[in-house]
Amino acid sequence: MSKNVSINVEHVTRVEGHGNIVLNVKEGRVEKVEWQVSEAPRFFEAMLRGRNYWELQPITSRICGICSIGHSLASLKATEDAFGVEVSEQTYALRHLAVNAENMQSHILHIGYLAAPDLFGVGSVFPLAKSEHKDVLLKIIRLHRLANEMSDLVCGRTTHPLTLVVGGFTKTPSEKQLMELRKRLVEERNTTWEVAEAIKKVADRLPDFSRETEYIALSSNKEYALYDGVVTSTDTGEHQDYRSYRDVLQEYVVPQSTAKYTKHNRESYMVGALARFNINSKQLSSNALDVADLFELKPICFNPFMNTVAQLVEFMHNIDDSINWIDQLLDRGVREEKPVDFKVKEGRGVGLVEVPRGLLVHDYTFDEEGRCVKANCVIPTNQNHGNIQKDMEAFVPGLLDKPEKEIELNLEMLVRAYDPCISCSTHYLKVEFVR
Amino acid sequence: MSKPRVAFFDFASCEGCELQVANLEEEVLDLIEIVDVVSFREVMKEHSDDYEIAFVEGSIMRPMDEERLKKIRSNAKVLVAFGACATIGGVNKIRNQWQPDEVLKEVYGDADLEGNEFFDVFKTKAVDEVVKVDYYIYGCPPPREEIKKVITSLVMGKKPDIPNYPVCVECKKNENVCLFELGKFCLGPITRAGCNAICPSNGRACDGCRGILSEPDTRCVEDILERYGLTYDELKHRFTMFNYGREEEK
Amino acid sequence: MKKSLSKQDFLRFLDNLISDDTLDVFGVKAKGKRFVFAPLESSSELRLDYDVTILPPKKFFLPQYETLLKFDVSRNSVSHKLDGKTRVVVGVHPYDIVALQQMDKVYFNSYVDRFYKQRRENTIIIGSDILNVSDRSFAASMGTHVVSSGYDLLVTDLGDTVVVDVGSEKGRVLLEKHTSELRDVSEKEVKRVEELRAALPGKYKRSLKVEKERWREVLGNSYDHPLWKELSEKCLQCSSCTMVCPTCYCFDVKDEVSLNTVDGVRVRTWDGCLLPDFSKVASGEVFRKEKSERFRHRFYRKGLYLPERYGFVACVGCGRCAIACLPDIADPLDVINSLVERKSEAEGVLRFSIPESKAAAEETDYLPRNAVIKRMEKLTEMETLFELEMEDGEPLVYEPGQFVEVSVFGVGEAPISISSPPQKSSSFELVVRRAGNVTSRLHSMRVGDRVGIRGPFGRGFDVKALEGRNLIFVAGGIGMVPMRSLICYVLDDKKREDYGMVTVLYGSKTPQDVLFMDEIKEWEKKSDVTVKLTVDTCPEGVCWDGCVGLVTSLFPQVRWKDVENTVAVVVGPPVMYKFVIKCLHTMGVRDENIYVSLERRMKCGVGKCGHCQINGVYVCKEGPVFNYSEIKDLPEAFS
């Protein structure tokens, strides 16, 4: 069919940050298909120059409003790695709660507020409030509130956490509060399942599109890896040396984007919930696997649209995992602990954490007074930009017989499926400071 | 009475302020009862340029952003600067210590960016350095209570009551141990309250994200520094996280 | 009655209290290296060895944030009901008990505060003798290190045993209900308690150089002492000193509305006189502008104003302010001692007495009565007249010169002068100038809308004292509003013969700003009334047959007779008084024959919140109408 298509979506909606989609088709021939990142670059490298080690967490937290806990944890882990700080068991457990809480908050935000409107055929969640789906919306809000209140309890605040500091916590939740949280988590398993069932009813709207690609995520022999683990690829397996993460996550610059792109074994790879599911699904809780079964999600799944489903699976896992950590904390007894003592020293430290959108790396070098002289962050969304571009290129030919509006919607849905966090990806940290 | 038409916009920021709107949870349903949200890119596909109240998050970094902001100003009857990046520049101003071309070169190296408007960057500006701002919602992130207060005030046609006193007032009401006693340099005594002293209440020194109310007298600062063994350079450094460039402007 | 318990039995007694579901038990607990009053979960948490808590127990009776009432924006307000559960507060030190007794005098004095009263009645105070003295405390100098009343129980922890002094019936019942191990106190134990108390003063490192009875004298002679400026230059104006003070009870009141813009609550919260907005009124005027004035005010309130009013020095020497103040300038001991040491530099005498006012016996819960707008009349661009009618049909009984607190639920309350003469019907008139949120909102309301009314408050014009006198009314701008109430009263046919000649001098900004022009024309027609009008400026093209100039320029135009028997009533903007009073003096009118009505931030209307203070005088209570001689020596009255 010979056809002309010209799509120029400036500022894709219902994603975090500013990105554009450009598609030009002339007489059936695709001339240009481009995923552009137009977000203003924010130069976080300059923000960190000469900063004291204890300022890195509050500053890098501001890279992203959605995954500020993830940035904080990666930041603290990198700093602790540089100074050789070993945190207490209690801190380790509480940080697991923090990472779970944020994963839940971000995932339910994406599933419910950003992705679901496409499935329900509306422009935003607002109309759902006055539709037959109000009940689902209220359940989504309930889960969102649960995740936020859990973050508030553990981190002091959900956006830009307060209690997370190098070596531990400035404030510890009480046993009573943890017991109340546990009760809530148990109750909301049901709500999660109900939301999953409601999404399942409209899941046939998720396009059936697959493209073989590489998936990268942390993995661990102890657990479904989020807080720590080994960099693992579906193509090349485990990469033990975390400090040489750059061998795997290779960054490069493209002109249509203020965010850098990355590649590894192929021309692109994907990180995030689907990547984690593809690599670590065996370690999911049985409730989470039930959610996966509901959607017939099995590893390896090459359909990027199933990322949203993988998030839902993870949400259930996060609830179960949090309950486990709370039980461990309560068994041992919760104490008001001060952050552990440590000495600052010259050197480099790397922190890797699985955040909602995938693998996040913070890499700092300090001088002898604990001031940052060099910093690098590799952001999950940066790692996905290349894969979005490649998916788009593969997806477009199959869409050309559809009306322009529908092509546009499909491409937007593709971008949204990755749940990109564009503010994050344009933070730009990789720089060596020359003094 | 028809509902006011409200739009949310974001510039260079982490979009955490807008997220705070979603974080109103069930009350979001109340919100859409009292206002018509006509544009909110982060959560909705629909967009309209016909609005009365514009909430603007983020700092202004590029001519293309400045142009977009001016258009928003001309469309809106009331413009609200939303969050630290918009009200005072926030962390985005840290880079103003250096020239834009210097940071660009540091970040992008030798990449050829000539004529690429995405990369045409000037020194970070707060929103009121570009257009007139009617009301301010302070904080990084702004407290949900304050967001609600400003929205209800605008809907009810009253001036929002934003605290004009320092964080210490709220911190004392929360009965926290003063962070100076713990050897931490807290900006609470000179920072605008309204956050319910959330940082000190969580054991963390105030970073001044809601803006400095008034700079203390030098003699006073010297006395405090001496009493708690802190240095003047440290004070100046503390200002640079959210309030960089404040000294030059005032 | 004194009893004793072994330490173990005492702790068991506490645990029994804690496990009693009818009680909420609070006690002193550690918070980091400091101490706080907080809910007790176990007797083992109690720290009777504490030196001082961060906040005083004031928070149990005047909480940091407290709901006064709930409202529905368009309809009604209802008083907030406390749950009434009995609270036990364990470990209150003597100085804090003294502070509570002082607060009782304030909150039980005319217009008894119902919330405070209920909280006091619902709370059992278990005091504790001081075991460790705070570094910054000077309680011994203030005589507040020991106490012999004001508690329900007072415990002295002697280590192995605890002596319990029963101070009230409530205390006795509580004690006997929750322990059966009470022993009669032994002579030895009594002696040990006495020794412990006797040894206390020696533990204080700091002492006053002048006894507290003489603070009034020291402060009375130091109003312009250079110390105030020296210290206040270092002040951060953070108001931490007032927040942690057991005798600072000033508060602000705010309306909080839910996101549905329909329902909400009116909340009372602590305020501090060090904060720049403390004395700010809706028009933007700040009555204590300088940092040094605010800084000084705090000490005068403690050492001169409240002693004059209630007979106690409003400082108990706990030292909390000294700990909280970062530049360390808030310590009353340091300040008083400095004033004593630097007596030679003393300047500025402040002498005053508190004008008499009617004490209101009733309780208040700050709940307004509903009134309906019957009529609205736009008088000028800025001012609109509202005729209101009380919804319950009960008349509003008031005197000319009094004011009411007008509530617009969801926006707040504002003090407004009544402009109609007293009448027996349930309706009355207000003239409202658009200035702040409340008044702006009133202007946008419509006939039939509801507002809330509290009051009338304050002292109006003494119409009896004016009888038989010639009267000069001098009004500037909106000052005509309360004055109109009085003029109408005097000119009323039934009253007219009680008063002599009437002269009205009235200055406005422009002819368009003249209030009640039609009525003024009626007054002019009367043979026994002289009316002179003036405006600051008359825009071109506006018809005006009065004078142009300040209101003082009207004085030479009148031929004054029988000045000895003349009383002047002056109401206008702050800047006007000085000049008008000078004219009156030139005429020969004596101070005692001049009445003024003053504007301040009357927030509560019942002499509690502290915002409307002119030095030691409350405008809401002793004012707004004053005899000039009562306040002429108050530096803050006409500055």
PDB file of C-alpha atoms in Angstrom, chain C residues 341-476:
ATOM      1  CA  GLU C 341      24.519  45.925  86.099  1.00  0.00           C
ATOM      2  CA  ARG C 342      24.118  48.593  83.479  1.00  0.00           C
ATOM      3  CA  LYS C 343      21.647  50.681  85.443  1.00  0.00           C
ATOM      4  CA  SER C 344      23.573  53.856  84.644  1.00  0.00           C
ATOM      5  CA  GLU C 345      22.618  53.479  80.962  1.00  0.00           C
ATOM      6  CA  ALA C 346      18.910  53.091  81.781  1.00  0.00           C
ATOM      7  CA  GLU C 347      16.610  55.340  79.801  1.00  0.00           C
ATOM      8  CA  GLY C 348      12.896  55.554  79.198  1.00  0.00           C
ATOM      9  CA  VAL C 349      10.335  55.348  81.948  1.00  0.00           C
ATOM     10  CA  LEU C 350       7.225  53.241  81.444  1.00  0.00           C
ATOM     11  CA  ARG C 351       4.457  53.633  83.994  1.00  0.00           C
ATOM     12  CA  PHE C 352       0.947  52.510  83.408  1.00  0.00           C
ATOM     13  CA  SER C 353      -2.057  51.018  85.005  1.00  0.00           C
ATOM     14  CA  ILE C 354      -4.591  48.823  83.363  1.00  0.00           C
ATOM     15  CA  PRO C 355      -7.845  50.639  82.572  1.00  0.00           C
ATOM     16  CA  GLU C 356     -10.888  49.146  84.145  1.00  0.00           C
ATOM     17  CA  SER C 357     -13.023  46.905  82.024  1.00  0.00           C
ATOM     18  CA  LYS C 358     -16.037  44.790  82.604  1.00  0.00           C
ATOM     19  CA  ALA C 359     -15.156  41.222  83.419  1.00  0.00           C
ATOM     20  CA  ALA C 360     -17.268  38.801  81.430  1.00  0.00           C
ATOM     21  CA  ALA C 361     -18.309  35.908  83.569  1.00  0.00           C
ATOM     22  CA  GLU C 362     -19.387  33.610  80.781  1.00  0.00           C
ATOM     23  CA  GLU C 363     -17.403  30.807  79.245  1.00  0.00           C
ATOM     24  CA  THR C 364     -16.393  30.949  75.640  1.00  0.00           C
ATOM     25  CA  ASP C 365     -15.855  28.194  73.128  1.00  0.00           C
ATOM     26  CA  TYR C 366     -15.210  30.655  70.283  1.00  0.00           C
ATOM     27  CA  LEU C 367     -18.354  29.516  68.513  1.00  0.00           C
ATOM     28  CA  PRO C 368     -20.036  32.355  66.622  1.00  0.00           C
ATOM     29  CA  ARG C 369     -23.779  32.891  66.364  1.00  0.00           C
ATOM     30  CA  ASN C 370     -25.205  32.897  62.888  1.00  0.00           C
ATOM     31  CA  ALA C 371     -26.324  36.136  61.305  1.00  0.00           C
ATOM     32  CA  VAL C 372     -27.952  36.705  57.932  1.00  0.00           C
ATOM     33  CA  ILE C 373     -27.149  39.575  55.606  1.00  0.00           C
ATOM     34  CA  LYS C 374     -30.383  41.578  55.290  1.00  0.00           C
ATOM     35  CA  ARG C 375     -29.073  44.486  53.263  1.00  0.00           C
ATOM     36  CA  MET C 376     -25.883  45.544  51.562  1.00  0.00           C
ATOM     37  CA  GLU C 377     -25.166  49.100  50.533  1.00  0.00           C
ATOM     38  CA  LYS C 378     -22.039  50.106  48.745  1.00  0.00           C
ATOM     39  CA  LEU C 379     -20.889  53.326  50.417  1.00  0.00           C
ATOM     40  CA  THR C 380     -17.616  53.882  48.577  1.00  0.00           C
ATOM     41  CA  GLU C 381     -15.260  51.937  46.354  1.00  0.00           C
ATOM     42  CA  MET C 382     -13.758  50.325  49.443  1.00  0.00           C
ATOM     43  CA  GLU C 383     -16.548  50.323  51.998  1.00  0.00           C
ATOM     44  CA  THR C 384     -19.849  48.530  52.076  1.00  0.00           C
ATOM     45  CA  LEU C 385     -22.521  48.674  54.750  1.00  0.00           C
ATOM     46  CA  PHE C 386     -24.020  45.405  55.892  1.00  0.00           C
ATOM     47  CA  GLU C 387     -27.246  45.135  57.819  1.00  0.00           C
ATOM     48  CA  LEU C 388     -27.169  41.850  59.660  1.00  0.00           C
ATOM     49  CA  GLU C 389     -29.816  40.043  61.612  1.00  0.00           C
ATOM     50  CA  MET C 390     -29.082  37.434  64.236  1.00  0.00           C
ATOM     51  CA  GLU C 391     -30.609  34.190  63.052  1.00  0.00           C
ATOM     52  CA  ASP C 392     -31.752  33.130  66.501  1.00  0.00           C
ATOM     53  CA  GLY C 393     -33.791  36.343  66.823  1.00  0.00           C
ATOM     54  CA  GLU C 394     -32.020  37.318  70.033  1.00  0.00           C
ATOM     55  CA  PRO C 395     -30.932  40.950  69.947  1.00  0.00           C
ATOM     56  CA  LEU C 396     -27.245  41.787  69.914  1.00  0.00           C
ATOM     57  CA  VAL C 397     -26.784  43.929  73.006  1.00  0.00           C
ATOM     58  CA  TYR C 398     -23.981  46.418  72.501  1.00  0.00           C
ATOM     59  CA  GLU C 399     -22.715  49.883  73.295  1.00  0.00           C
ATOM     60  CA  PRO C 400     -21.559  52.439  70.746  1.00  0.00           C
ATOM     61  CA  GLY C 401     -17.873  51.818  70.044  1.00  0.00           C
ATOM     62  CA  GLN C 402     -17.879  48.078  70.592  1.00  0.00           C
ATOM     63  CA  PHE C 403     -16.875  45.623  67.915  1.00  0.00           C
ATOM     64  CA  VAL C 404     -17.803  42.111  66.814  1.00  0.00           C
ATOM     65  CA  GLU C 405     -15.705  39.303  65.358  1.00  0.00           C
ATOM     66  CA  VAL C 406     -17.205  38.467  61.979  1.00  0.00           C
ATOM     67  CA  SER C 407     -16.644  34.936  60.691  1.00  0.00           C
ATOM     68  CA  VAL C 408     -16.670  33.886  57.107  1.00  0.00           C
ATOM     69  CA  PHE C 409     -16.250  30.160  57.457  1.00  0.00           C
ATOM     70  CA  GLY C 410     -13.364  28.879  55.434  1.00  0.00           C
ATOM     71  CA  VAL C 411     -11.724  32.272  55.317  1.00  0.00           C
ATOM     72  CA  GLY C 412     -11.471  33.394  58.927  1.00  0.00           C
ATOM     73  CA  GLU C 413     -12.535  36.033  61.418  1.00  0.00           C
ATOM     74  CA  ALA C 414     -12.062  39.779  61.435  1.00  0.00           C
ATOM     75  CA  PRO C 415     -12.882  42.403  64.076  1.00  0.00           C
ATOM     76  CA  ILE C 416     -15.379  44.958  62.753  1.00  0.00           C
ATOM     77  CA  SER C 417     -16.793  48.006  64.538  1.00  0.00           C
ATOM     78  CA  ILE C 418     -20.531  48.265  64.866  1.00  0.00           C
ATOM     79  CA  SER C 419     -21.763  51.366  63.111  1.00  0.00           C
ATOM     80  CA  SER C 420     -25.410  51.432  64.093  1.00  0.00           C
ATOM     81  CA  PRO C 421     -26.624  52.919  67.366  1.00  0.00           C
ATOM     82  CA  PRO C 422     -27.737  50.415  69.997  1.00  0.00           C
ATOM     83  CA  GLN C 423     -31.259  49.277  69.330  1.00  0.00           C
ATOM     84  CA  LYS C 424     -33.504  46.620  70.690  1.00  0.00           C
ATOM     85  CA  SER C 425     -33.976  44.659  67.490  1.00  0.00           C
ATOM     86  CA  SER C 426     -31.887  41.705  66.462  1.00  0.00           C
ATOM     87  CA  SER C 427     -30.387  43.573  63.524  1.00  0.00           C
ATOM     88  CA  PHE C 428     -27.387  45.866  63.448  1.00  0.00           C
ATOM     89  CA  GLU C 429     -25.067  47.464  60.933  1.00  0.00           C
ATOM     90  CA  LEU C 430     -21.435  47.059  60.098  1.00  0.00           C
ATOM     91  CA  VAL C 431     -19.358  48.989  57.632  1.00  0.00           C
ATOM     92  CA  VAL C 432     -16.640  46.851  56.150  1.00  0.00           C
ATOM     93  CA  ARG C 433     -13.592  48.120  54.341  1.00  0.00           C
ATOM     94  CA  ARG C 434     -12.095  45.698  51.866  1.00  0.00           C
ATOM     95  CA  ALA C 435      -8.607  44.964  53.179  1.00  0.00           C
ATOM     96  CA  GLY C 436      -7.803  41.315  53.849  1.00  0.00           C
ATOM     97  CA  ASN C 437      -9.239  37.939  52.929  1.00  0.00           C
ATOM     98  CA  VAL C 438     -12.258  38.072  55.260  1.00  0.00           C
ATOM     99  CA  THR C 439     -13.377  41.555  54.309  1.00  0.00           C
ATOM    100  CA  SER C 440     -12.819  40.899  50.605  1.00  0.00           C
ATOM    101  CA  ARG C 441     -14.946  37.830  50.886  1.00  0.00           C
ATOM    102  CA  LEU C 442     -17.666  39.744  52.736  1.00  0.00           C
ATOM    103  CA  HIS C 443     -17.794  42.192  49.861  1.00  0.00           C
ATOM    104  CA  SER C 444     -18.462  39.381  47.418  1.00  0.00           C
ATOM    105  CA  MET C 445     -21.330  37.995  49.496  1.00  0.00           C
ATOM    106  CA  ARG C 446     -24.986  38.560  48.801  1.00  0.00           C
ATOM    107  CA  VAL C 447     -28.126  39.371  50.729  1.00  0.00           C
ATOM    108  CA  GLY C 448     -29.333  36.185  52.403  1.00  0.00           C
ATOM    109  CA  ASP C 449     -25.820  34.794  52.921  1.00  0.00           C
ATOM    110  CA  ARG C 450     -24.745  33.801  56.385  1.00  0.00           C
ATOM    111  CA  VAL C 451     -21.865  34.997  58.502  1.00  0.00           C
ATOM    112  CA  GLY C 452     -20.828  34.189  62.052  1.00  0.00           C
ATOM    113  CA  ILE C 453     -20.821  36.778  64.814  1.00  0.00           C
ATOM    114  CA  ARG C 454     -18.993  36.693  68.130  1.00  0.00           C
ATOM    115  CA  GLY C 455     -19.287  39.512  70.584  1.00  0.00           C
ATOM    116  CA  PRO C 456     -19.871  42.362  71.065  1.00  0.00           C
ATOM    117  CA  PHE C 457     -16.445  42.778  72.605  1.00  0.00           C
ATOM    118  CA  GLY C 458     -14.483  45.448  74.342  1.00  0.00           C
ATOM    119  CA  ARG C 459     -15.260  48.698  76.020  1.00  0.00           C
ATOM    120  CA  GLY C 460     -17.451  51.130  74.104  1.00  0.00           C
ATOM    121  CA  PHE C 461     -18.012  54.825  74.679  1.00  0.00           C
ATOM    122  CA  ASP C 462     -19.073  55.701  78.188  1.00  0.00           C
ATOM    123  CA  VAL C 463     -22.328  57.417  77.241  1.00  0.00           C
ATOM    124  CA  LYS C 464     -23.084  58.254  80.878  1.00  0.00           C
ATOM    125  CA  ALA C 465     -19.797  60.112  81.280  1.00  0.00           C
ATOM    126  CA  LEU C 466     -20.648  62.206  78.227  1.00  0.00           C
ATOM    127  CA  GLU C 467     -23.975  63.361  79.600  1.00  0.00           C
ATOM    128  CA  GLY C 468     -24.296  67.083  80.081  1.00  0.00           C
ATOM    129  CA  ARG C 469     -21.213  67.790  78.015  1.00  0.00           C
ATOM    130  CA  ASN C 470     -20.574  69.544  74.757  1.00  0.00           C
ATOM    131  CA  LEU C 471     -19.240  66.987  72.317  1.00  0.00           C
ATOM    132  CA  ILE C 472     -16.630  67.287  69.584  1.00  0.00           C
ATOM    133  CA  PHE C 473     -16.405  64.364  67.234  1.00  0.00           C
ATOM    134  CA  VAL C 474     -13.222  64.203  65.178  1.00  0.00           C
ATOM    135  CA  ALA C 475     -13.233  61.421  62.608  1.00  0.00           C
ATOM    136  CA  GLY C 476     -10.739  60.460  59.943  1.00  0.00           C
TER     137      GLY C 476
END
